Amino acid sequence: GAGVSQTPSNKVTEKGKYVELRCDPISGHTALYWYRQSLGQGPEFLIYFQGTGAADDSGLPNDRFFAVRPEGSVSTLKIQRTERGDSAVYLCASSNSGGLNTEAFFGQGTRLTVV
Amino acid sequence: GNSVTQMEGPVTLSEEAFLTINCTYTATGYPSLFWYVQYPGEGLQLLLKATKADDKGSNKGFEATYRKETTSFHLEKGSVQVSDSAVYFCALSELSHDKIIFGKGTRLHILP
């Protein structure tokens, strides 16, 4: 596609359930980022992939959060035993190298609501 | 650690007014600096950037100058339009870290 695609656009789940959020980056982009944005806040870094490997996962809040990118393209963010505090918009971005002069293109996000 | 602080909103201006949104940063090295914009119902998009001291980024009438001495990257526009209503995020990225760190965002309302 022409841009970064995230699915679903909205997800409502019950506390304690497992969820998966999907990101389709721009074709050919090697770098992929996940961010979380709570209401009234800026995007908070979660994890960064360069190719298939997680180059920096220092932003994952705890071991309930995990992300994969097995073929270096599509990525899935997985949240186990969801809590109400996980409710936020989860943003994905991709860029063609990840260096300082490259632009990160963002998807429209998945709004996760844990009830 | 690295961080970005920007003025709190919302900021409400009349059309054709002059705009300044302040942004200061804290970084251990020499970051690149960005302004991202989020229009209603749309995703974040890069507005402008500057990669070294004294560089000026510009786009769509917006400008920001990388000021190392004051660790600032204030966003300015001489004459705003209703279509500029959006949330603006200041951000930085360092060579040794590929992640982009964002400020909390400033909501801008332009009245006709």
PDB file of C-alpha atoms in Angstrom:
ATOM      1  CA  GLY A   1       0.000   0.000   0.000  1.00  0.00           C
ATOM      2  CA  ALA A   2       0.936   3.648  -0.180  1.00  0.00           C
ATOM      3  CA  GLY A   3       1.250   4.203   3.550  1.00  0.00           C
ATOM      4  CA  VAL A   4       1.634   2.446   6.880  1.00  0.00           C
ATOM      5  CA  SER A   5      -1.435   0.375   7.603  1.00  0.00           C
ATOM      6  CA  GLN A   6      -2.534  -0.665  11.083  1.00  0.00           C
ATOM      7  CA  THR A   7      -5.271  -3.118  11.932  1.00  0.00           C
ATOM      8  CA  PRO A   8      -7.645  -3.118  13.605  1.00  0.00           C
ATOM      9  CA  SER A   9      -8.355   0.592  13.847  1.00  0.00           C
ATOM     10  CA  ASN A  10     -10.250  -0.001  17.080  1.00  0.00           C
ATOM     11  CA  LYS A  11     -10.107  -2.866  19.553  1.00  0.00           C
ATOM     12  CA  VAL A  12     -12.159  -3.298  22.700  1.00  0.00           C
ATOM     13  CA  THR A  13     -11.135  -6.154  24.953  1.00  0.00           C
ATOM     14  CA  GLU A  14     -11.831  -7.358  28.453  1.00  0.00           C
ATOM     15  CA  LYS A  15      -9.285  -7.076  31.216  1.00  0.00           C
ATOM     16  CA  GLY A  16      -7.054 -10.134  31.292  1.00  0.00           C
ATOM     17  CA  LYS A  17      -7.464 -11.007  27.618  1.00  0.00           C
ATOM     18  CA  TYR A  18      -4.717 -11.303  24.996  1.00  0.00           C
ATOM     19  CA  VAL A  19      -4.596  -8.937  22.012  1.00  0.00           C
ATOM     20  CA  GLU A  20      -2.558  -8.639  18.835  1.00  0.00           C
ATOM     21  CA  LEU A  21      -2.102  -5.433  16.900  1.00  0.00           C
ATOM     22  CA  ARG A  22      -0.807  -5.551  13.337  1.00  0.00           C
ATOM     23  CA  CYS A  23       1.338  -3.124  11.379  1.00  0.00           C
ATOM     24  CA  ASP A  24       2.012  -3.224   7.625  1.00  0.00           C
ATOM     25  CA  PRO A  25       4.887  -0.843   6.915  1.00  0.00           C
ATOM     26  CA  ILE A  26       5.627   0.912   3.648  1.00  0.00           C
ATOM     27  CA  SER A  27       7.083  -1.602   1.223  1.00  0.00           C
ATOM     28  CA  GLY A  28      10.877  -1.682   1.353  1.00  0.00           C
ATOM     29  CA  HIS A  29      11.197   0.148   4.666  1.00  0.00           C
ATOM     30  CA  THR A  30      13.706  -1.641   6.859  1.00  0.00           C
ATOM     31  CA  ALA A  31      13.043   0.238  10.105  1.00  0.00           C
ATOM     32  CA  LEU A  32       9.804  -0.165  12.033  1.00  0.00           C
ATOM     33  CA  TYR A  33       8.769   1.510  15.276  1.00  0.00           C
ATOM     34  CA  TRP A  34       5.951   1.020  17.781  1.00  0.00           C
ATOM     35  CA  TYR A  35       4.751   3.867  19.977  1.00  0.00           C
ATOM     36  CA  ARG A  36       1.937   4.216  22.499  1.00  0.00           C
ATOM     37  CA  GLN A  37      -0.015   7.458  22.871  1.00  0.00           C
ATOM     38  CA  SER A  38      -2.218   8.085  25.870  1.00  0.00           C
ATOM     39  CA  LEU A  39      -4.809  10.848  25.915  1.00  0.00           C
ATOM     40  CA  GLY A  40      -3.187  14.277  26.073  1.00  0.00           C
ATOM     41  CA  GLN A  41       0.336  12.865  25.824  1.00  0.00           C
ATOM     42  CA  GLY A  42       2.934  12.580  23.122  1.00  0.00           C
ATOM     43  CA  PRO A  43       3.836   9.235  21.566  1.00  0.00           C
ATOM     44  CA  GLU A  44       5.875   7.069  23.939  1.00  0.00           C
ATOM     45  CA  PHE A  45       8.519   4.819  22.365  1.00  0.00           C
ATOM     46  CA  LEU A  46       8.010   1.078  22.803  1.00  0.00           C
ATOM     47  CA  ILE A  47      10.266  -0.840  20.406  1.00  0.00           C
ATOM     48  CA  TYR A  48      12.295  -0.409  17.207  1.00  0.00           C
ATOM     49  CA  PHE A  49      13.083  -3.063  14.586  1.00  0.00           C
ATOM     50  CA  GLN A  50      15.806  -2.932  11.984  1.00  0.00           C
ATOM     51  CA  GLY A  51      14.914  -5.749   9.623  1.00  0.00           C
ATOM     52  CA  THR A  52      13.763  -8.790  11.576  1.00  0.00           C
ATOM     53  CA  GLY A  53      15.546  -8.004  14.816  1.00  0.00           C
ATOM     54  CA  ALA A  54      14.524  -5.747  17.677  1.00  0.00           C
ATOM     55  CA  ALA A  55      17.308  -3.151  17.779  1.00  0.00           C
ATOM     56  CA  ASP A  56      15.889  -1.414  20.837  1.00  0.00           C
ATOM     57  CA  ASP A  57      13.068  -2.722  23.029  1.00  0.00           C
ATOM     58  CA  SER A  58      13.815  -0.508  26.012  1.00  0.00           C
ATOM     59  CA  GLY A  59      10.394   1.125  25.890  1.00  0.00           C
ATOM     60  CA  LEU A  60       8.328  -2.012  26.423  1.00  0.00           C
ATOM     61  CA  PRO A  61       6.734  -1.384  29.831  1.00  0.00           C
ATOM     62  CA  ASN A  62       6.846  -4.965  31.124  1.00  0.00           C
ATOM     63  CA  ASP A  63       6.979  -8.581  30.014  1.00  0.00           C
ATOM     64  CA  ARG A  64       3.294  -8.611  29.071  1.00  0.00           C
ATOM     65  CA  PHE A  65       4.291  -6.707  25.945  1.00  0.00           C
ATOM     66  CA  PHE A  66       6.078  -8.404  23.064  1.00  0.00           C
ATOM     67  CA  ALA A  67       6.546  -7.604  19.380  1.00  0.00           C
ATOM     68  CA  VAL A  68       7.732  -9.621  16.399  1.00  0.00           C
ATOM     69  CA  ARG A  69       8.675  -8.967  12.814  1.00  0.00           C
ATOM     70  CA  PRO A  70       9.548 -12.430  11.504  1.00  0.00           C
ATOM     71  CA  GLU A  71      10.090 -11.602   7.827  1.00  0.00           C
ATOM     72  CA  GLY A  72      11.268  -8.044   8.170  1.00  0.00           C
ATOM     73  CA  SER A  73       8.020  -6.556   6.937  1.00  0.00           C
ATOM     74  CA  VAL A  74       4.746  -6.938   8.875  1.00  0.00           C
ATOM     75  CA  SER A  75       5.003  -6.563  12.642  1.00  0.00           C
ATOM     76  CA  THR A  76       2.680  -7.695  15.406  1.00  0.00           C
ATOM     77  CA  LEU A  77       2.529  -6.158  18.860  1.00  0.00           C
ATOM     78  CA  LYS A  78       1.237  -8.654  21.397  1.00  0.00           C
ATOM     79  CA  ILE A  79      -0.158  -7.792  24.803  1.00  0.00           C
ATOM     80  CA  GLN A  80      -0.901 -10.530  27.319  1.00  0.00           C
ATOM     81  CA  ARG A  81      -3.210 -10.284  30.330  1.00  0.00           C
ATOM     82  CA  THR A  82      -4.369  -6.812  29.327  1.00  0.00           C
ATOM     83  CA  GLU A  83      -4.974  -4.212  32.022  1.00  0.00           C
ATOM     84  CA  ARG A  84      -7.130  -1.086  31.932  1.00  0.00           C
ATOM     85  CA  GLY A  85      -3.947   1.001  31.991  1.00  0.00           C
ATOM     86  CA  ASP A  86      -2.987  -0.469  28.613  1.00  0.00           C
ATOM     87  CA  SER A  87      -5.793   1.541  27.007  1.00  0.00           C
ATOM     88  CA  ALA A  88      -4.196   3.924  24.506  1.00  0.00           C
ATOM     89  CA  VAL A  89      -3.615   4.485  20.811  1.00  0.00           C
ATOM     90  CA  TYR A  90      -0.817   2.261  19.540  1.00  0.00           C
ATOM     91  CA  LEU A  91       1.104   3.835  16.672  1.00  0.00           C
ATOM     92  CA  CYS A  92       3.359   2.158  14.160  1.00  0.00           C
ATOM     93  CA  ALA A  93       5.881   3.948  11.950  1.00  0.00           C
ATOM     94  CA  SER A  94       8.377   2.881   9.321  1.00  0.00           C
ATOM     95  CA  SER A  95      11.380   4.455   7.605  1.00  0.00           C
ATOM     96  CA  ASN A  96      13.793   3.371   4.924  1.00  0.00           C
ATOM     97  CA  SER A  97      16.896   3.252   7.080  1.00  0.00           C
ATOM     98  CA  GLY A  98      16.316   4.605  10.572  1.00  0.00           C
ATOM     99  CA  GLY A  99      19.150   7.145  10.397  1.00  0.00           C
ATOM    100  CA  LEU A 100      18.909  10.745  11.480  1.00  0.00           C
ATOM    101  CA  ASN A 101      18.003  12.134   8.090  1.00  0.00           C
ATOM    102  CA  THR A 102      15.260   9.682   7.290  1.00  0.00           C
ATOM    103  CA  GLU A 103      11.613  10.422   7.801  1.00  0.00           C
ATOM    104  CA  ALA A 104       9.408   8.128   9.843  1.00  0.00           C
ATOM    105  CA  PHE A 105       5.944   7.593   8.334  1.00  0.00           C
ATOM    106  CA  PHE A 106       3.186   6.874  10.821  1.00  0.00           C
ATOM    107  CA  GLY A 107       0.026   4.828  10.533  1.00  0.00           C
ATOM    108  CA  GLN A 108      -3.262   6.079  11.919  1.00  0.00           C
ATOM    109  CA  GLY A 109      -2.984   3.864  14.945  1.00  0.00           C
ATOM    110  CA  THR A 110      -5.010   1.226  16.734  1.00  0.00           C
ATOM    111  CA  ARG A 111      -7.159   2.507  19.557  1.00  0.00           C
ATOM    112  CA  LEU A 112      -7.133  -0.141  22.279  1.00  0.00           C
ATOM    113  CA  THR A 113      -9.723   0.014  25.028  1.00  0.00           C
ATOM    114  CA  VAL A 114      -9.521  -2.442  27.919  1.00  0.00           C
ATOM    115  CA  VAL A 115     -12.767  -2.686  29.883  1.00  0.00           C
TER     116      VAL A 115
ATOM    117  CA  GLY B   1      17.902  11.048  29.820  1.00  0.00           C
ATOM    118  CA  ASN B   2      16.846  12.750  26.637  1.00  0.00           C
ATOM    119  CA  SER B   3      13.600  14.685  26.738  1.00  0.00           C
ATOM    120  CA  VAL B   4      11.532  17.313  24.988  1.00  0.00           C
ATOM    121  CA  THR B   5       9.439  20.013  26.653  1.00  0.00           C
ATOM    122  CA  GLN B   6       6.932  22.065  24.697  1.00  0.00           C
ATOM    123  CA  MET B   7       4.407  24.675  25.668  1.00  0.00           C
ATOM    124  CA  GLU B   8       1.078  23.399  26.854  1.00  0.00           C
ATOM    125  CA  GLY B   9      -2.032  24.057  24.876  1.00  0.00           C
ATOM    126  CA  PRO B  10      -4.515  24.609  23.700  1.00  0.00           C
ATOM    127  CA  VAL B  11      -3.353  27.647  21.806  1.00  0.00           C
ATOM    128  CA  THR B  12      -6.169  29.641  20.203  1.00  0.00           C
ATOM    129  CA  LEU B  13      -5.428  32.303  17.599  1.00  0.00           C
ATOM    130  CA  SER B  14      -7.310  34.242  14.989  1.00  0.00           C
ATOM    131  CA  GLU B  15      -6.608  33.656  11.333  1.00  0.00           C
ATOM    132  CA  GLU B  16      -3.541  35.581  10.048  1.00  0.00           C
ATOM    133  CA  ALA B  17      -2.050  35.874  13.543  1.00  0.00           C
ATOM    134  CA  PHE B  18       1.615  35.152  14.248  1.00  0.00           C
ATOM    135  CA  LEU B  19       2.307  31.763  15.815  1.00  0.00           C
ATOM    136  CA  THR B  20       5.064  30.615  18.148  1.00  0.00           C
ATOM    137  CA  ILE B  21       5.088  27.229  19.856  1.00  0.00           C
ATOM    138  CA  ASN B  22       8.044  26.880  22.199  1.00  0.00           C
ATOM    139  CA  CYS B  23      10.127  23.718  22.393  1.00  0.00           C
ATOM    140  CA  THR B  24      13.248  22.997  24.430  1.00  0.00           C
ATOM    141  CA  TYR B  25      15.180  19.784  24.671  1.00  0.00           C
ATOM    142  CA  THR B  26      17.621  17.894  26.851  1.00  0.00           C
ATOM    143  CA  ALA B  27      20.066  15.570  25.151  1.00  0.00           C
ATOM    144  CA  THR B  28      23.426  14.002  25.954  1.00  0.00           C
ATOM    145  CA  GLY B  29      24.720  14.304  22.394  1.00  0.00           C
ATOM    146  CA  TYR B  30      23.844  16.251  19.269  1.00  0.00           C
ATOM    147  CA  PRO B  31      20.305  15.332  18.282  1.00  0.00           C
ATOM    148  CA  SER B  32      18.310  15.922  15.163  1.00  0.00           C
ATOM    149  CA  LEU B  33      15.159  17.926  15.878  1.00  0.00           C
ATOM    150  CA  PHE B  34      11.711  17.585  14.364  1.00  0.00           C
ATOM    151  CA  TRP B  35       8.241  19.020  14.364  1.00  0.00           C
ATOM    152  CA  TYR B  36       5.459  16.557  13.619  1.00  0.00           C
ATOM    153  CA  VAL B  37       1.817  17.517  13.046  1.00  0.00           C
ATOM    154  CA  GLN B  38      -1.374  15.537  13.555  1.00  0.00           C
ATOM    155  CA  TYR B  39      -4.405  16.907  11.710  1.00  0.00           C
ATOM    156  CA  PRO B  40      -7.861  15.843  12.924  1.00  0.00           C
ATOM    157  CA  GLY B  41      -8.558  12.251  11.928  1.00  0.00           C
ATOM    158  CA  GLU B  42      -5.118  11.740  10.402  1.00  0.00           C
ATOM    159  CA  GLY B  43      -1.847  10.126  11.412  1.00  0.00           C
ATOM    160  CA  LEU B  44       1.313  11.892  12.565  1.00  0.00           C
ATOM    161  CA  GLN B  45       3.321  13.411   9.746  1.00  0.00           C
ATOM    162  CA  LEU B  46       6.663  15.145   9.601  1.00  0.00           C
ATOM    163  CA  LEU B  47       6.330  18.922   9.244  1.00  0.00           C
ATOM    164  CA  LEU B  48       9.992  19.957   9.275  1.00  0.00           C
ATOM    165  CA  LYS B  49      13.374  18.980  10.653  1.00  0.00           C
ATOM    166  CA  ALA B  50      16.903  20.258  11.364  1.00  0.00           C
ATOM    167  CA  THR B  51      19.935  18.038  11.852  1.00  0.00           C
ATOM    168  CA  LYS B  52      22.605  20.399  13.197  1.00  0.00           C
ATOM    169  CA  ALA B  53      23.031  23.638  15.084  1.00  0.00           C
ATOM    170  CA  ASP B  54      21.832  26.813  13.316  1.00  0.00           C
ATOM    171  CA  ASP B  55      19.971  24.811  10.678  1.00  0.00           C
ATOM    172  CA  LYS B  56      16.511  26.133   9.845  1.00  0.00           C
ATOM    173  CA  GLY B  57      13.780  23.714   8.890  1.00  0.00           C
ATOM    174  CA  SER B  58      10.837  25.048   6.916  1.00  0.00           C
ATOM    175  CA  ASN B  59       7.658  23.750   5.307  1.00  0.00           C
ATOM    176  CA  LYS B  60       4.159  25.091   4.541  1.00  0.00           C
ATOM    177  CA  GLY B  61       5.114  28.523   5.887  1.00  0.00           C
ATOM    178  CA  PHE B  62       6.330  27.084   9.200  1.00  0.00           C
ATOM    179  CA  GLU B  63       9.919  27.551  10.347  1.00  0.00           C
ATOM    180  CA  ALA B  64      12.070  26.395  13.250  1.00  0.00           C
ATOM    181  CA  THR B  65      15.757  27.102  13.932  1.00  0.00           C
ATOM    182  CA  TYR B  66      18.023  24.668  15.804  1.00  0.00           C
ATOM    183  CA  ARG B  67      19.495  26.735  18.651  1.00  0.00           C
ATOM    184  CA  LYS B  68      22.187  24.791  20.461  1.00  0.00           C
ATOM    185  CA  GLU B  69      23.025  27.600  22.895  1.00  0.00           C
ATOM    186  CA  THR B  70      19.466  27.716  24.212  1.00  0.00           C
ATOM    187  CA  THR B  71      18.649  24.053  23.430  1.00  0.00           C
ATOM    188  CA  SER B  72      15.521  25.207  21.649  1.00  0.00           C
ATOM    189  CA  PHE B  73      13.607  24.546  18.433  1.00  0.00           C
ATOM    190  CA  HIS B  74      10.645  26.931  18.514  1.00  0.00           C
ATOM    191  CA  LEU B  75       8.032  26.616  15.767  1.00  0.00           C
ATOM    192  CA  GLU B  76       6.891  29.829  14.069  1.00  0.00           C
ATOM    193  CA  LYS B  77       4.514  30.886  11.322  1.00  0.00           C
ATOM    194  CA  GLY B  78       3.892  34.431  10.249  1.00  0.00           C
ATOM    195  CA  SER B  79       0.224  34.122   9.311  1.00  0.00           C
ATOM    196  CA  VAL B  80      -1.787  31.102  10.392  1.00  0.00           C
ATOM    197  CA  GLN B  81      -4.795  29.692   8.590  1.00  0.00           C
ATOM    198  CA  VAL B  82      -7.824  27.767   9.833  1.00  0.00           C
ATOM    199  CA  SER B  83      -6.376  24.702   8.094  1.00  0.00           C
ATOM    200  CA  ASP B  84      -3.363  24.825  10.455  1.00  0.00           C
ATOM    201  CA  SER B  85      -5.580  23.683  13.331  1.00  0.00           C
ATOM    202  CA  ALA B  86      -3.942  20.484  14.558  1.00  0.00           C
ATOM    203  CA  VAL B  87      -1.754  19.043  17.305  1.00  0.00           C
ATOM    204  CA  TYR B  88       1.959  19.829  16.946  1.00  0.00           C
ATOM    205  CA  PHE B  89       4.684  17.636  18.440  1.00  0.00           C
ATOM    206  CA  CYS B  90       8.307  18.603  18.936  1.00  0.00           C
ATOM    207  CA  ALA B  91      10.686  15.633  18.840  1.00  0.00           C
ATOM    208  CA  LEU B  92      14.350  14.643  18.829  1.00  0.00           C
ATOM    209  CA  SER B  93      16.479  11.732  17.686  1.00  0.00           C
ATOM    210  CA  GLU B  94      20.132  11.034  18.508  1.00  0.00           C
ATOM    211  CA  LEU B  95      22.752   9.300  16.376  1.00  0.00           C
ATOM    212  CA  SER B  96      23.357   6.648  19.012  1.00  0.00           C
ATOM    213  CA  HIS B  97      19.658   5.921  19.411  1.00  0.00           C
ATOM    214  CA  ASP B  98      17.283   5.397  16.532  1.00  0.00           C
ATOM    215  CA  LYS B  99      14.135   6.123  18.502  1.00  0.00           C
ATOM    216  CA  ILE B 100      12.379   9.453  18.239  1.00  0.00           C
ATOM    217  CA  ILE B 101      11.412  11.060  21.548  1.00  0.00           C
ATOM    218  CA  PHE B 102       8.323  13.255  21.461  1.00  0.00           C
ATOM    219  CA  GLY B 103       7.026  16.122  23.540  1.00  0.00           C
ATOM    220  CA  LYS B 104       3.473  16.020  24.870  1.00  0.00           C
ATOM    221  CA  GLY B 105       2.048  17.995  21.978  1.00  0.00           C
ATOM    222  CA  THR B 106       0.392  21.404  21.629  1.00  0.00           C
ATOM    223  CA  ARG B 107      -3.143  21.662  20.308  1.00  0.00           C
ATOM    224  CA  LEU B 108      -3.632  24.673  18.039  1.00  0.00           C
ATOM    225  CA  HIS B 109      -7.058  26.159  17.229  1.00  0.00           C
ATOM    226  CA  ILE B 110      -7.296  28.821  14.538  1.00  0.00           C
ATOM    227  CA  LEU B 111     -10.507  30.839  14.480  1.00  0.00           C
ATOM    228  CA  PRO B 112     -11.813  32.288  11.210  1.00  0.00           C
TER     229      PRO B 112
END
